[in-house]
Amino acid sequence: MSACCSAPALIKSLNRRCTSSSRLGTTSGTWPSTQAPIAPCCGTSRRSAGLPRPYSSSAKHASDEQSTSTSGPLYASIPTSFGRPSSSLNPAPNPRRQRAYGQALPHTHPHLFPRRADWPAPPDALHASADGAASGLQVADDELTPGITAQEYHERRKRLCEKLPENSAVLVMGGRVKCMSGNIFYRFRQDSSLWYLTGFQEPDCALILHPRASSPKGYKMTMFVPPRDELNELWNGARTGMDGAVDIFGADEAFAMEPASLLAHLKSTVPEVDHLYMDWPSGPTFPRTPSRRSSLIGGGASGNIFDFLSPTSASPFDAFAKKSDFENVVKVLQEGRKVRPLAPMLDQLRVIKSPAELRIMKRAGVASSAAMIHAMRATSAGRTEGQIQAVFERETALRGAQRPAYVPVVAAGKNALTIHYVANDGVLQPGELVCMDAGGEMDGYVSDITRAWPVDGSFTSAQKDLYSAVLGVLKQCTALATPSSAYSQAQLHRRSVELLSQELKRLGFDTNKGGVMDLLYPHSLSHWIGIDLHDTPSIDRSAHLREGHVLTIEPAVYVPFDSRFPKHFQGMGIRIEDDIAVLEEGNVILSANTPREIEDVEATCQGCGRVDDIPRYPVKSSNTDPTRTLGNEKEQRKGGSFTSAT
């Protein structure tokens, strides 16, 4: 990947071009007085005088944040309603270029916003023609992100503000681009809290909410977003900008995300409130120049709010921000009596899923189930765990998943004794089981499914007995995951231990010895699931299940090579996991399409549609040529053994 700073000729060309033509809505032949020429980097250009005025819904200032059209701000001629354009979603094309945004919207990506009451939609309803116009597709133009309307995002913010005490404010910092090496970045994923409250999917942004009982909305919403920048967008893609934050995402006012702007706003706002609700982001980010801020806050603060407040320059307190402003804000934020954690308050809302959220999670479950079936069909002795992982990830992506929900576990044989085994570099051997724990993330929500199946396509007698024991526990615990049963996650786990202990005793295990069950079944039965894999962790596990809860149920048994346990079970690791949505009466299994009955698993592994074009490695089997190298040979099953097919 090229670096933008290596193109001085391009920068000079753009500077010359911008002095003779309009830039981001400025029609004069010279640069705006508050805007400097493009600097030789992809960062935000500095303003030479004062702080920028906000772009607001009440007074849409003429600024360099306007549309590229010379007729005024974006959608200026289109009636708008809360959070989105209310009529035609296609503004008139700009003579220079079509207005683009930092994420998919109904009028820019109609194929991603089909109006659907249930899933799956008819296949022909999801087809879009090559020019982007939907063919027979009814577009859900009230949605802000696929499946979630702008109104639902507003209701989330309103409910949060209604839970806050008087004279409070909420500060949510967005995610930052993370790097795996130098400036080679990972694909961006938004901070879960900011995404839940706004649907905004660009990095380096912030949200401030002030409850306002007198406001029709019930709150005031301020956003800090990356400003539109022609050179940056040339390299990194379109930005929504301050005008989009107001016109599309419902902000009352929006500022450019610059340290000076955020510092000034916090300096004037934070001292006036009694309670500031916020959480501290963490994690590695783009390399930043060490600065005095480290001594102010007690060490490195990569990835948290202080990373946003100090600029990326050799001198941390330059034209962007004053040293005194930074130190004053740090002092206020360090006051424990004022700053309170946001997560416990927000988790109370997030743990109850709306019908729209459940529909998305069902789609994620359907896609992941189909991918798991393909992984079963691709399983064969001589293939690797990594190849099975690749099949799963390919199939989820083809069905609309944006990314894996987590690093998949593909553990063959004794590797399954490691609960979070993710090396996935072993070769599948005849007679082994494969335990796969994987899921896809679709439109912001994840799935989490685990299955175990035989490499040979048929369970041995011992494998069948142990698998049946775990499956029986899964079924009984799933039946108890209802409001009428009045069970909590903690109670369900204790019940699963009792049930599994009974099943293992029947198979010859001595489970009365102290610590045996902790060794065979060392993890909890379930966890919440939603936007995050381990969703809403602050919610008490002793809370009774309610309508709208979504949780996993995943009993398991891991039998080590230990003389205390029956020898024919040693080395087996079996976990079976489903995603369960709790309804008013009963529940629904979101991952129900994934085979789990023994006959269904075997039929899937042996059935039609098997994948035969994946290379194989040598296996430890007497009837397999040990000198065979990586190739595309096909194999046939004959009585549980493998022979090469000609």
Tab-separated table of C-alpha atoms in Angstrom, residues 55 112 324 362 401 405:
chain	number	residue	atom	x	y	z
A	55	TYR	CA	-22.804	22.883	11.582
A	112	LEU	CA	-28.272	-3.339	1.209
A	324	SER	CA	-3.785	24.984	29.799
A	362	LYS	CA	-31.701	-14.322	12.914
A	401	ALA	CA	-21.463	-11.013	6.819
A	405	ALA	CA	-17.532	-12.356	14.801
